Tab-separated table of C-alpha atoms in Angstrom:
chain	number	residue	atom	x	y	z
A	1	MET	CA	0.000	0.000	0.000
A	2	LYS	CA	2.875	2.359	0.822
A	3	ARG	CA	4.442	1.716	-2.606
A	4	ILE	CA	1.237	2.698	-4.366
A	5	LEU	CA	0.989	5.902	-2.328
A	6	VAL	CA	4.641	6.803	-3.024
A	7	PHE	CA	4.170	6.049	-6.739
A	8	CYS	CA	1.059	8.273	-6.909
A	9	VAL	CA	2.814	11.155	-5.143
A	10	LEU	CA	5.811	10.908	-7.500
A	11	ALA	CA	3.562	10.753	-10.569
A	12	VAL	CA	1.673	13.867	-9.495
A	13	ALA	CA	4.950	15.698	-8.807
A	14	ILE	CA	6.345	14.828	-12.237
A	15	VAL	CA	3.186	15.942	-14.030
A	16	ALA	CA	3.086	19.193	-12.020
A	17	CYS	CA	6.715	20.003	-12.866
A	18	ASN	CA	6.188	19.530	-16.598
A	19	LYS	CA	3.009	21.633	-16.725
A	20	ASP	CA	4.800	25.003	-16.993
A	21	LYS	CA	7.436	23.898	-19.503
A	22	VAL	CA	7.611	26.226	-22.520
A	23	GLU	CA	8.127	24.407	-25.821
A	24	SER	CA	9.658	25.415	-29.158
A	25	THR	CA	6.283	25.014	-30.821
A	26	PRO	CA	4.193	28.103	-30.071
A	27	HIS	CA	0.945	27.723	-28.143
A	28	LEU	CA	-1.971	30.099	-28.345
A	29	LYS	CA	-4.958	30.534	-26.032
A	30	PHE	CA	-8.016	32.787	-26.339
A	31	LYS	CA	-8.260	35.275	-23.470
A	32	SER	CA	-10.927	37.881	-24.332
A	33	VAL	CA	-12.896	39.710	-27.007
A	34	SER	CA	-14.166	43.287	-26.759
A	35	SER	CA	-17.753	42.306	-27.580
A	36	ASP	CA	-19.615	39.448	-29.204
A	37	HIS	CA	-22.628	41.462	-30.492
A	38	PHE	CA	-22.324	44.107	-33.205
A	39	ASN	CA	-24.548	46.178	-35.459
A	40	ASP	CA	-23.586	46.506	-39.149
A	41	THR	CA	-24.784	50.125	-39.437
A	42	VAL	CA	-22.249	51.518	-36.965
A	43	SER	CA	-18.503	51.594	-37.604
A	44	GLN	CA	-17.090	49.506	-34.768
A	45	GLY	CA	-13.834	47.956	-33.709
A	46	LEU	CA	-13.234	44.419	-32.572
A	47	SER	CA	-10.384	43.660	-30.194
A	48	VAL	CA	-9.185	40.112	-29.524
A	49	ILE	CA	-6.596	39.263	-26.852
A	50	LEU	CA	-4.671	35.988	-27.138
A	51	GLU	CA	-2.057	34.550	-24.778
A	52	PHE	CA	1.004	32.916	-26.313
A	53	THR	CA	3.951	30.839	-25.200
A	54	ASP	CA	6.998	30.092	-27.351
A	55	GLN	CA	10.405	29.009	-26.079
A	56	GLU	CA	12.333	31.341	-28.386
A	57	GLY	CA	9.769	34.176	-28.383
A	58	ASP	CA	10.220	34.582	-32.136
A	59	LEU	CA	6.643	34.870	-33.375
A	60	ASP	CA	6.563	35.868	-37.022
A	61	SER	CA	2.992	35.707	-38.323
A	62	VAL	CA	-0.587	35.560	-37.104
A	63	PHE	CA	-3.307	33.950	-39.196
A	64	MET	CA	-7.041	34.436	-38.817
A	65	THR	CA	-9.568	31.910	-40.074
A	66	ARG	CA	-13.036	33.359	-40.496
A	67	LEU	CA	-16.064	31.127	-40.886
A	68	ARG	CA	-19.524	32.503	-41.531
A	69	ALA	CA	-21.632	29.901	-39.765
A	70	ASN	CA	-25.070	30.908	-41.091
A	71	ARG	CA	-26.788	27.927	-42.670
A	72	ASN	CA	-27.832	29.975	-45.725
A	73	ALA	CA	-24.475	31.721	-46.185
A	74	PRO	CA	-23.185	31.871	-49.761
A	75	SER	CA	-20.138	29.745	-50.565
A	76	PRO	CA	-17.300	30.006	-49.840
A	77	ASN	CA	-18.015	30.981	-46.253
A	78	TYR	CA	-14.490	30.171	-45.005
A	79	VAL	CA	-11.519	32.545	-45.398
A	80	ASP	CA	-7.922	32.142	-44.133
A	81	VAL	CA	-6.222	35.548	-43.747
A	82	PRO	CA	-2.531	36.189	-42.944
A	83	LEU	CA	-1.999	39.068	-40.501
A	84	LYS	CA	1.792	39.344	-40.766
A	85	ASP	CA	1.988	43.041	-39.884
A	86	LEU	CA	0.182	42.575	-36.551
A	87	VAL	CA	3.012	40.784	-34.704
A	88	PRO	CA	5.232	43.082	-32.632
A	89	GLU	CA	8.810	42.244	-31.671
A	90	PHE	CA	8.813	40.553	-28.275
A	91	GLY	CA	12.558	40.604	-27.616
A	92	ASN	CA	12.764	36.833	-27.044
A	93	GLN	CA	9.979	36.978	-24.456
A	94	ASN	CA	8.606	33.429	-24.199
A	95	ARG	CA	5.174	34.376	-22.760
A	96	GLY	CA	2.889	37.263	-23.466
A	97	GLU	CA	-0.295	38.602	-24.969
A	98	LEU	CA	-1.226	39.544	-28.486
A	99	GLN	CA	-3.878	42.223	-28.836
A	100	LEU	CA	-5.370	42.171	-32.320
A	101	ASN	CA	-7.549	45.128	-33.309
A	102	PHE	CA	-9.876	44.974	-36.280
A	103	ASP	CA	-12.319	47.261	-38.033
A	104	LEU	CA	-15.486	45.165	-38.175
A	105	LYS	CA	-16.523	46.140	-41.729
A	106	GLN	CA	-13.083	46.163	-43.371
A	107	ASP	CA	-11.384	43.271	-41.597
A	108	ILE	CA	-14.204	40.888	-40.637
A	109	MET	CA	-17.151	41.536	-42.987
A	110	PHE	CA	-15.208	41.612	-46.264
A	111	GLY	CA	-15.763	39.230	-49.169
A	112	ASN	CA	-18.942	37.160	-49.014
A	113	PHE	CA	-20.698	39.213	-46.355
A	114	GLY	CA	-23.735	40.335	-48.300
A	115	SER	CA	-26.877	40.274	-46.189
A	116	ILE	CA	-28.983	37.090	-46.131
A	117	ASP	CA	-32.719	37.693	-46.529
A	118	ILE	CA	-35.174	36.011	-44.197
A	119	PRO	CA	-37.806	34.640	-46.612
A	120	ASN	CA	-41.379	35.957	-46.567
A	121	THR	CA	-40.757	38.970	-44.320
A	122	THR	CA	-42.407	42.350	-44.908
A	123	PRO	CA	-40.703	44.679	-44.454
A	124	ARG	CA	-37.626	42.747	-45.508
A	125	ARG	CA	-35.529	41.437	-42.633
A	126	TYR	CA	-32.054	39.905	-42.605
A	127	GLU	CA	-30.405	37.078	-40.707
A	128	THR	CA	-27.984	37.947	-37.944
A	129	ASP	CA	-24.540	36.843	-39.072
A	130	THR	CA	-22.767	34.298	-36.889
A	131	VAL	CA	-19.011	34.519	-37.362
A	132	LEU	CA	-16.458	32.096	-35.933
A	133	LEU	CA	-12.898	33.383	-35.686
A	134	ARG	CA	-9.882	31.196	-35.075
A	135	PHE	CA	-6.262	32.282	-34.813
A	136	TYR	CA	-2.928	30.552	-35.060
A	137	VAL	CA	0.663	31.813	-35.105
A	138	LYS	CA	3.857	30.772	-36.833
A	139	ASP	CA	7.335	31.457	-35.504
A	140	LYS	CA	10.487	32.280	-37.473
A	141	ALA	CA	11.559	28.611	-37.390
A	142	GLY	CA	8.337	27.637	-39.175
A	143	HIS	CA	6.603	26.023	-36.186
A	144	THR	CA	2.827	26.500	-36.222
A	145	SER	CA	0.798	26.818	-33.043
A	146	ASP	CA	-2.425	25.189	-32.046
A	147	THR	CA	-5.595	27.091	-32.936
A	148	ALA	CA	-7.289	29.501	-30.520
A	149	ALA	CA	-11.020	29.886	-31.114
A	150	VAL	CA	-12.923	33.034	-30.180
A	151	LYS	CA	-16.478	32.692	-28.931
A	152	PRO	CA	-19.037	33.312	-31.727
A	153	ILE	CA	-19.467	36.901	-32.928
A	154	TYR	CA	-23.015	38.015	-33.844
A	155	ILE	CA	-23.598	40.858	-36.305
A	156	SER	CA	-27.123	42.254	-36.584
A	157	ARG	CA	-27.975	43.097	-40.192
A	158	HIS	CA	-30.050	46.060	-41.333
A	159	SER	CA	-29.162	46.183	-45.027
């Protein structure tokens, strides 16, 4: 019985010690978003904060994947966008935060974001857009991080 107890204590200690280890492959985690409800008639900004870890602290590029999740959305409803100019120099800092700021209309609602009519409505009404954003980073060595998903963004449509 004592051997089992000693083994369990050692196993927990080993797992706890390895938990904070920073790896060469970057890791990304969603922290916060400025809002998840928007109106398409007002010019608004969207701010996303992501936490990163990378052993060398040499992040090079951020990529955003945007998916319009409306069932009646026109194809293609998926866009992968490089955001190379949004990564600051971190001075070999292996942990930190990335704050990504977007203009809702220019950076999020571009491309296939025409309004989707709700059938048989008078006056005409439009579906609220449901947008899923995911981010990943790449470092200078070419390592790609895991994907950090933002909670769904809802955009009320008026035109």
